[in-house]
Amino acid sequence: MRTLYTTSTRTAIVDLLKRDPRYLTATAIYRILRDDNPRLALSTVYRTLELLAELGNVSFRTESNGETSYVFCTDEHHHHAICSVCGHVDEVDCAAIDQFKSALMAQQSFELDDHSIEFYGRCARCR
Amino acid sequence: MRTLYTTSTRTAIVDLLKRDPRYLTATAIYRILRDDNPRLALSTVYRTLELLAELGNVSFRTESNGETSYVFCTDEHHHHAICSVCGHVDEVDCAAIDQFKSALMAQQSFELDDHSIEFYGRCARCR
DNA sequence: CTAGATGCAAACTCTTTGCATTGCC
DNA sequence: GGCAATGCAAAGAGTTTGCATCTAG
């Protein structure tokens, strides 16, 4: 198995993602971190984000403009509650989804394997 | 307000989308329709899909490779059950979502405004 | 006839890749 | 020292745009 090095760039990206619990694009991350490291390359940001996604430490989604954005998160199956005011992202479990399964089967004989859910609203601070 | 013309290209695209209830990319649509109309331009397909999306007759999503794909659907709020075998897309209402609201509020004081859901599984024919 | 639609080609944006260099372990 | 990571530049892929031409109404 490939050995992973702990580099300052990787640490900086992970720290930023942990500190800022919102969906950030590669370019946004690049712009922020370039202040401290002017030689940072956008391609490095992309490669690191790809790595973090493989490791399950980051999940991503596609914005309406087609850009991909990333959040730090756990590896377990869960969903995101996204604040439409500040962009804050919280994880939500999906216990209640089980109730869908039977309804869906009965309604149109569809056998549920997986699901993808995002919730939008206002977080505790923005309400 | 702008006047919309009914052109053969638009009719062909709408017909194809109605006939094939799966998420199709612009390029896929282009390839299929080019057989009957060799002078068809990919940009026309994009422009038509954009128009249909504005009119609420089409919804779209982003595939894992970054491509956008489109399905014909109703304008009302609903979700899609996507067959992982044949790609068939069915609409699903979201009555059961209401049960989430109270749970979500109690759990982490998040006020739910909207949600985006996709289900994956096997449709009646592919089970 | 006229505003809207189309084809074609060029431009754009985001993302990926090749390769020489640098740096972690 | 050796393999992994990075910077830089160039290439890719999907999508959008400008403009002359064509066409529905």
mmCIF file with all atom_site columns, C-alpha atoms in Angstrom, chain A:
data_model
loop_
_atom_site.group_PDB
_atom_site.id
_atom_site.type_symbol
_atom_site.label_atom_id
_atom_site.label_alt_id
_atom_site.label_comp_id
_atom_site.label_asym_id
_atom_site.label_entity_id
_atom_site.label_seq_id
_atom_site.pdbx_PDB_ins_code
_atom_site.Cartn_x
_atom_site.Cartn_y
_atom_site.Cartn_z
_atom_site.occupancy
_atom_site.B_iso_or_equiv
_atom_site.pdbx_formal_charge
_atom_site.auth_seq_id
_atom_site.auth_comp_id
_atom_site.auth_asym_id
_atom_site.auth_atom_id
_atom_site.pdbx_PDB_model_num
ATOM 1   C CA . MET A 1 1   ? 0.000   0.000  0.000   1.00 0.00 ? 1   MET A CA 1
ATOM 2   C CA . ARG A 1 2   ? 1.133   3.486  -0.828  1.00 0.00 ? 2   ARG A CA 1
ATOM 3   C CA . THR A 1 3   ? 2.726   5.534  1.928   1.00 0.00 ? 3   THR A CA 1
ATOM 4   C CA . LEU A 1 4   ? 1.134   8.886  2.688   1.00 0.00 ? 4   LEU A CA 1
ATOM 5   C CA . TYR A 1 5   ? 3.326   11.803 3.673   1.00 0.00 ? 5   TYR A CA 1
ATOM 6   C CA . THR A 1 6   ? 2.151   14.458 6.090   1.00 0.00 ? 6   THR A CA 1
ATOM 7   C CA . THR A 1 7   ? 2.989   17.679 4.300   1.00 0.00 ? 7   THR A CA 1
ATOM 8   C CA . SER A 1 8   ? 2.320   21.238 5.335   1.00 0.00 ? 8   SER A CA 1
ATOM 9   C CA . THR A 1 9   ? -0.036  21.730 2.397   1.00 0.00 ? 9   THR A CA 1
ATOM 10  C CA . ARG A 1 10  ? -2.132  18.735 3.345   1.00 0.00 ? 10  ARG A CA 1
ATOM 11  C CA . THR A 1 11  ? -2.238  19.820 6.952   1.00 0.00 ? 11  THR A CA 1
ATOM 12  C CA . ALA A 1 12  ? -3.275  23.315 5.918   1.00 0.00 ? 12  ALA A CA 1
ATOM 13  C CA . ILE A 1 13  ? -6.114  22.017 3.725   1.00 0.00 ? 13  ILE A CA 1
ATOM 14  C CA . VAL A 1 14  ? -7.420  19.649 6.389   1.00 0.00 ? 14  VAL A CA 1
ATOM 15  C CA . ASP A 1 15  ? -7.193  22.354 9.045   1.00 0.00 ? 15  ASP A CA 1
ATOM 16  C CA . LEU A 1 16  ? -9.089  24.789 6.887   1.00 0.00 ? 16  LEU A CA 1
ATOM 17  C CA . LEU A 1 17  ? -11.827 22.273 6.138   1.00 0.00 ? 17  LEU A CA 1
ATOM 18  C CA . LYS A 1 18  ? -12.142 21.383 9.816   1.00 0.00 ? 18  LYS A CA 1
ATOM 19  C CA . ARG A 1 19  ? -12.247 25.001 10.858  1.00 0.00 ? 19  ARG A CA 1
ATOM 20  C CA . ASP A 1 20  ? -14.799 26.072 8.238   1.00 0.00 ? 20  ASP A CA 1
ATOM 21  C CA . PRO A 1 21  ? -17.760 23.653 8.188   1.00 0.00 ? 21  PRO A CA 1
ATOM 22  C CA . ARG A 1 22  ? -19.168 24.784 4.871   1.00 0.00 ? 22  ARG A CA 1
ATOM 23  C CA . TYR A 1 23  ? -18.970 23.501 1.334   1.00 0.00 ? 23  TYR A CA 1
ATOM 24  C CA . LEU A 1 24  ? -15.858 25.109 -0.180  1.00 0.00 ? 24  LEU A CA 1
ATOM 25  C CA . THR A 1 25  ? -14.693 24.922 -3.787  1.00 0.00 ? 25  THR A CA 1
ATOM 26  C CA . ALA A 1 26  ? -11.132 24.028 -4.725  1.00 0.00 ? 26  ALA A CA 1
ATOM 27  C CA . THR A 1 27  ? -10.571 27.581 -5.918  1.00 0.00 ? 27  THR A CA 1
ATOM 28  C CA . ALA A 1 28  ? -11.886 29.041 -2.658  1.00 0.00 ? 28  ALA A CA 1
ATOM 29  C CA . ILE A 1 29  ? -9.503  26.843 -0.674  1.00 0.00 ? 29  ILE A CA 1
ATOM 30  C CA . TYR A 1 30  ? -6.683  27.770 -3.018  1.00 0.00 ? 30  TYR A CA 1
ATOM 31  C CA . ARG A 1 31  ? -7.280  31.507 -2.616  1.00 0.00 ? 31  ARG A CA 1
ATOM 32  C CA . ILE A 1 32  ? -7.341  31.285 1.162   1.00 0.00 ? 32  ILE A CA 1
ATOM 33  C CA . LEU A 1 33  ? -4.236  29.154 1.527   1.00 0.00 ? 33  LEU A CA 1
ATOM 34  C CA . ARG A 1 34  ? -2.248  31.053 -1.072  1.00 0.00 ? 34  ARG A CA 1
ATOM 35  C CA . ASP A 1 35  ? -1.994  33.940 1.385   1.00 0.00 ? 35  ASP A CA 1
ATOM 36  C CA . ASP A 1 36  ? 0.289   31.861 3.582   1.00 0.00 ? 36  ASP A CA 1
ATOM 37  C CA . ASN A 1 37  ? 1.904   29.913 0.767   1.00 0.00 ? 37  ASN A CA 1
ATOM 38  C CA . PRO A 1 38  ? 2.202   31.947 -2.452  1.00 0.00 ? 38  PRO A CA 1
ATOM 39  C CA . ARG A 1 39  ? 3.690   29.025 -4.353  1.00 0.00 ? 39  ARG A CA 1
ATOM 40  C CA . LEU A 1 40  ? 0.682   26.784 -3.717  1.00 0.00 ? 40  LEU A CA 1
ATOM 41  C CA . ALA A 1 41  ? -0.679  25.245 -6.930  1.00 0.00 ? 41  ALA A CA 1
ATOM 42  C CA . LEU A 1 42  ? -4.353  24.761 -7.635  1.00 0.00 ? 42  LEU A CA 1
ATOM 43  C CA . SER A 1 43  ? -3.587  21.284 -8.904  1.00 0.00 ? 43  SER A CA 1
ATOM 44  C CA . THR A 1 44  ? -2.216  20.354 -5.494  1.00 0.00 ? 44  THR A CA 1
ATOM 45  C CA . VAL A 1 45  ? -5.480  21.442 -3.918  1.00 0.00 ? 45  VAL A CA 1
ATOM 46  C CA . TYR A 1 46  ? -7.386  19.244 -6.347  1.00 0.00 ? 46  TYR A CA 1
ATOM 47  C CA . ARG A 1 47  ? -5.080  16.290 -5.730  1.00 0.00 ? 47  ARG A CA 1
ATOM 48  C CA . THR A 1 48  ? -5.399  16.663 -1.973  1.00 0.00 ? 48  THR A CA 1
ATOM 49  C CA . LEU A 1 49  ? -9.171  16.929 -2.106  1.00 0.00 ? 49  LEU A CA 1
ATOM 50  C CA . GLU A 1 50  ? -9.317  13.838 -4.281  1.00 0.00 ? 50  GLU A CA 1
ATOM 51  C CA . LEU A 1 51  ? -7.177  12.010 -1.741  1.00 0.00 ? 51  LEU A CA 1
ATOM 52  C CA . LEU A 1 52  ? -9.321  13.144 1.189   1.00 0.00 ? 52  LEU A CA 1
ATOM 53  C CA . ALA A 1 53  ? -12.420 12.014 -0.667  1.00 0.00 ? 53  ALA A CA 1
ATOM 54  C CA . GLU A 1 54  ? -10.875 8.569  -1.182  1.00 0.00 ? 54  GLU A CA 1
ATOM 55  C CA . LEU A 1 55  ? -10.009 8.395  2.498   1.00 0.00 ? 55  LEU A CA 1
ATOM 56  C CA . GLY A 1 56  ? -13.593 9.282  3.348   1.00 0.00 ? 56  GLY A CA 1
ATOM 57  C CA . ASN A 1 57  ? -12.673 12.457 5.193   1.00 0.00 ? 57  ASN A CA 1
ATOM 58  C CA . VAL A 1 58  ? -14.332 14.750 2.746   1.00 0.00 ? 58  VAL A CA 1
ATOM 59  C CA . SER A 1 59  ? -17.612 14.645 0.894   1.00 0.00 ? 59  SER A CA 1
ATOM 60  C CA . PHE A 1 60  ? -18.433 16.742 -2.113  1.00 0.00 ? 60  PHE A CA 1
ATOM 61  C CA . ARG A 1 61  ? -21.331 18.009 -4.127  1.00 0.00 ? 61  ARG A CA 1
ATOM 62  C CA . THR A 1 62  ? -21.884 19.964 -7.319  1.00 0.00 ? 62  THR A CA 1
ATOM 63  C CA . GLU A 1 63  ? -23.020 23.551 -7.093  1.00 0.00 ? 63  GLU A CA 1
ATOM 64  C CA . SER A 1 64  ? -25.558 24.944 -9.544  1.00 0.00 ? 64  SER A CA 1
ATOM 65  C CA . ASN A 1 65  ? -22.774 26.526 -11.586 1.00 0.00 ? 65  ASN A CA 1
ATOM 66  C CA . GLY A 1 66  ? -21.111 23.164 -12.065 1.00 0.00 ? 66  GLY A CA 1
ATOM 67  C CA . GLU A 1 67  ? -18.292 23.669 -9.610  1.00 0.00 ? 67  GLU A CA 1
ATOM 68  C CA . THR A 1 68  ? -17.545 20.933 -7.115  1.00 0.00 ? 68  THR A CA 1
ATOM 69  C CA . SER A 1 69  ? -17.341 21.882 -3.461  1.00 0.00 ? 69  SER A CA 1
ATOM 70  C CA . TYR A 1 70  ? -16.081 19.961 -0.469  1.00 0.00 ? 70  TYR A CA 1
ATOM 71  C CA . VAL A 1 71  ? -16.731 19.588 3.295   1.00 0.00 ? 71  VAL A CA 1
ATOM 72  C CA . PHE A 1 72  ? -14.885 17.743 5.962   1.00 0.00 ? 72  PHE A CA 1
ATOM 73  C CA . CYS A 1 73  ? -17.052 14.937 7.340   1.00 0.00 ? 73  CYS A CA 1
ATOM 74  C CA . THR A 1 74  ? -17.171 11.439 8.786   1.00 0.00 ? 74  THR A CA 1
ATOM 75  C CA . ASP A 1 75  ? -16.885 8.292  6.745   1.00 0.00 ? 75  ASP A CA 1
ATOM 76  C CA . GLU A 1 76  ? -20.229 6.870  7.865   1.00 0.00 ? 76  GLU A CA 1
ATOM 77  C CA . HIS A 1 77  ? -23.376 7.140  5.834   1.00 0.00 ? 77  HIS A CA 1
ATOM 78  C CA . HIS A 1 78  ? -25.190 10.333 6.700   1.00 0.00 ? 78  HIS A CA 1
ATOM 79  C CA . HIS A 1 79  ? -26.763 13.430 5.219   1.00 0.00 ? 79  HIS A CA 1
ATOM 80  C CA . HIS A 1 80  ? -26.094 17.112 5.367   1.00 0.00 ? 80  HIS A CA 1
ATOM 81  C CA . ALA A 1 81  ? -28.218 19.905 6.720   1.00 0.00 ? 81  ALA A CA 1
ATOM 82  C CA . ILE A 1 82  ? -27.014 23.038 4.969   1.00 0.00 ? 82  ILE A CA 1
ATOM 83  C CA . CYS A 1 83  ? -27.802 26.485 6.324   1.00 0.00 ? 83  CYS A CA 1
ATOM 84  C CA . SER A 1 84  ? -29.014 28.738 3.555   1.00 0.00 ? 84  SER A CA 1
ATOM 85  C CA . VAL A 1 85  ? -27.850 31.816 5.447   1.00 0.00 ? 85  VAL A CA 1
ATOM 86  C CA . CYS A 1 86  ? -24.284 31.059 6.547   1.00 0.00 ? 86  CYS A CA 1
ATOM 87  C CA . GLY A 1 87  ? -23.642 27.827 4.662   1.00 0.00 ? 87  GLY A CA 1
ATOM 88  C CA . HIS A 1 88  ? -22.923 25.927 7.848   1.00 0.00 ? 88  HIS A CA 1
ATOM 89  C CA . VAL A 1 89  ? -23.066 22.154 7.298   1.00 0.00 ? 89  VAL A CA 1
ATOM 90  C CA . ASP A 1 90  ? -24.252 19.682 9.933   1.00 0.00 ? 90  ASP A CA 1
ATOM 91  C CA . GLU A 1 91  ? -24.459 15.945 9.658   1.00 0.00 ? 91  GLU A CA 1
ATOM 92  C CA . VAL A 1 92  ? -27.825 14.220 10.025  1.00 0.00 ? 92  VAL A CA 1
ATOM 93  C CA . ASP A 1 93  ? -28.403 10.498 10.391  1.00 0.00 ? 93  ASP A CA 1
ATOM 94  C CA . CYS A 1 94  ? -31.044 8.780  8.321   1.00 0.00 ? 94  CYS A CA 1
ATOM 95  C CA . ALA A 1 95  ? -32.986 6.515  10.645  1.00 0.00 ? 95  ALA A CA 1
ATOM 96  C CA . ALA A 1 96  ? -36.288 7.883  9.432   1.00 0.00 ? 96  ALA A CA 1
ATOM 97  C CA . ILE A 1 97  ? -35.424 6.867  5.887   1.00 0.00 ? 97  ILE A CA 1
ATOM 98  C CA . ASP A 1 98  ? -36.401 3.308  6.742   1.00 0.00 ? 98  ASP A CA 1
ATOM 99  C CA . GLN A 1 99  ? -39.992 4.464  6.823   1.00 0.00 ? 99  GLN A CA 1
ATOM 100 C CA . PHE A 1 100 ? -39.680 5.388  3.192   1.00 0.00 ? 100 PHE A CA 1
ATOM 101 C CA . LYS A 1 101 ? -38.682 1.953  2.109   1.00 0.00 ? 101 LYS A CA 1
ATOM 102 C CA . SER A 1 102 ? -41.981 0.244  2.755   1.00 0.00 ? 102 SER A CA 1
ATOM 103 C CA . ALA A 1 103 ? -43.938 3.177  1.382   1.00 0.00 ? 103 ALA A CA 1
ATOM 104 C CA . LEU A 1 104 ? -41.870 3.238  -1.768  1.00 0.00 ? 104 LEU A CA 1
ATOM 105 C CA . MET A 1 105 ? -42.188 -0.496 -2.313  1.00 0.00 ? 105 MET A CA 1
ATOM 106 C CA . ALA A 1 106 ? -45.936 -0.373 -1.875  1.00 0.00 ? 106 ALA A CA 1
ATOM 107 C CA . GLN A 1 107 ? -46.360 2.700  -4.027  1.00 0.00 ? 107 GLN A CA 1
ATOM 108 C CA . GLN A 1 108 ? -44.491 1.696  -7.139  1.00 0.00 ? 108 GLN A CA 1
ATOM 109 C CA . SER A 1 109 ? -42.715 -1.554 -6.414  1.00 0.00 ? 109 SER A CA 1
ATOM 110 C CA . PHE A 1 110 ? -39.321 0.068  -6.286  1.00 0.00 ? 110 PHE A CA 1
ATOM 111 C CA . GLU A 1 111 ? -36.678 -1.694 -4.213  1.00 0.00 ? 111 GLU A CA 1
ATOM 112 C CA . LEU A 1 112 ? -34.554 0.844  -2.401  1.00 0.00 ? 112 LEU A CA 1
ATOM 113 C CA . ASP A 1 113 ? -30.796 0.275  -2.278  1.00 0.00 ? 113 ASP A CA 1
ATOM 114 C CA . ASP A 1 114 ? -29.348 3.661  -1.585  1.00 0.00 ? 114 ASP A CA 1
ATOM 115 C CA . HIS A 1 115 ? -30.278 7.314  -1.280  1.00 0.00 ? 115 HIS A CA 1
ATOM 116 C CA . SER A 1 116 ? -28.775 10.752 -1.441  1.00 0.00 ? 116 SER A CA 1
ATOM 117 C CA . ILE A 1 117 ? -30.293 13.537 0.606   1.00 0.00 ? 117 ILE A CA 1
ATOM 118 C CA . GLU A 1 118 ? -29.551 17.150 1.325   1.00 0.00 ? 118 GLU A CA 1
ATOM 119 C CA . PHE A 1 119 ? -31.535 19.403 3.608   1.00 0.00 ? 119 PHE A CA 1
ATOM 120 C CA . TYR A 1 120 ? -31.644 23.176 3.327   1.00 0.00 ? 120 TYR A CA 1
ATOM 121 C CA . GLY A 1 121 ? -32.766 25.534 6.039   1.00 0.00 ? 121 GLY A CA 1
ATOM 122 C CA . ARG A 1 122 ? -31.458 27.713 8.834   1.00 0.00 ? 122 ARG A CA 1
ATOM 123 C CA . CYS A 1 123 ? -29.036 26.516 11.489  1.00 0.00 ? 123 CYS A CA 1
ATOM 124 C CA . ALA A 1 124 ? -29.365 27.248 15.193  1.00 0.00 ? 124 ALA A CA 1
ATOM 125 C CA . ARG A 1 125 ? -27.396 30.466 14.956  1.00 0.00 ? 125 ARG A CA 1
ATOM 126 C CA . CYS A 1 126 ? -29.110 31.874 11.879  1.00 0.00 ? 126 CYS A CA 1
ATOM 127 C CA . ARG A 1 127 ? -32.701 31.252 12.881  1.00 0.00 ? 127 ARG A CA 1
#
